[in-house]
Amino acid sequence: MGSTSPSYSCFKSGSQHQEHGSIHLLFMNTADRLNPTRNHRQKAAGNGFTLIELLVVIAIIAILAGMLLPALSRAKQEGKRAVCLGNLRQLSFMWTMYSDDNNDAIVNGLNSINAEGERPWVGLARIEQPVEQQLKLLSEGALFSYSQTVDIYRCPVAKPKEMRTYGTVHAMNGVPVFGNQLRLRKVSQIKSPVEQIVFIDDYMDNWDASWTINYREPSWWNPLPFRHSRGTTIGMADGHAATFRWTDPRSIAFANLSWAQAESGQVPKSQPGNADIHRLTKAAWGDLGYEPK
């Protein structure tokens, strides 16, 4: 009778622990209410990024973007150059089909009827004309029936209102600028089709749609645009297309000018010793009319 019952002692002890736990929980809840940011900081530290970590991630992303953007830009430009080369290949193929259908004849390389009364390869489309009129005139050319599309007549990086950028070269049934013996009228007259130019990426300001370079001296004649990879794109008589890349700084300086700037003489057209001119002259005329130095 005088001793404490074990069950009562255990119950009492448990009640005390429960009471102490309730007091501790009440204290914690009171502390959280008195300092509302305490619990938020604990959760942020456990589940999210700190400010320093976020800044490091942002810095890494910025570095990667700085490395990737130039590469993406180069890839985009190379893609446009590939389209340009594809256009020139298709034009060269159309040029060949015309010859096959016309007893080996080379299509009139100008944009108007020539002295022989031959239909031009494109109509007289000029950059100052409305786009719709330019497209209509291009479709009236002798080669259009072989493609039925005007999209292939321009480089993808041309001016928005420039619907034709490609031109023939004068040797291909164009104007006999340096003597009629250099003007080819039959495909069979071409000595090396793989080396001789038919089409070249040109300015639409070149109104007659036929480009030329000086045959008798190392000098530019018509200006040359600078659209792709330090050079210009060309379509050859055998049907393939290529890029002529410039090695002489004078070529690059000349090609970086607009048509008007180049014609005004901001860079001298006469450039003795320019290997780019030698190479392009031989490709355009089939030969050099001077001795290179």
PDB file of C-alpha atoms in Angstrom, residues 7 23-24 26 43 65 69 90 106-107 132 165 195 199 203 217 227 234 244 284:
ATOM      1  CA  SER A   7       1.995   2.019 -14.044  1.00  0.00           C
ATOM      2  CA  ILE A  23       6.495  23.595 -24.344  1.00  0.00           C
ATOM      3  CA  HIS A  24       9.489  23.171 -26.707  1.00  0.00           C
ATOM      4  CA  LEU A  26       5.401  26.183 -28.494  1.00  0.00           C
ATOM      5  CA  LYS A  43      14.467  26.380 -46.707  1.00  0.00           C
ATOM      6  CA  ALA A  65      27.137  32.077 -75.454  1.00  0.00           C
ATOM      7  CA  LEU A  69      27.410  32.796 -81.212  1.00  0.00           C
ATOM      8  CA  GLN A  90      21.677  25.240-111.497  1.00  0.00           C
ATOM      9  CA  ILE A 106      25.914  29.613-126.266  1.00  0.00           C
ATOM     10  CA  VAL A 107      22.937  31.661-125.103  1.00  0.00           C
ATOM     11  CA  GLU A 132       7.364  42.636-109.568  1.00  0.00           C
ATOM     12  CA  THR A 165      22.912  39.263-108.760  1.00  0.00           C
ATOM     13  CA  GLU A 195      38.514  26.204-115.765  1.00  0.00           C
ATOM     14  CA  PHE A 199      28.389  32.898-114.381  1.00  0.00           C
ATOM     15  CA  TYR A 203      26.113  43.561-108.750  1.00  0.00           C
ATOM     16  CA  GLU A 217      46.504  44.423-118.380  1.00  0.00           C
ATOM     17  CA  ARG A 227      29.680  38.452-100.209  1.00  0.00           C
ATOM     18  CA  ILE A 234      31.391  31.420-109.796  1.00  0.00           C
ATOM     19  CA  PHE A 244      37.500  32.199-105.737  1.00  0.00           C
ATOM     20  CA  ALA A 284      36.983  34.728-117.564  1.00  0.00           C
TER      21      ALA A 284
END
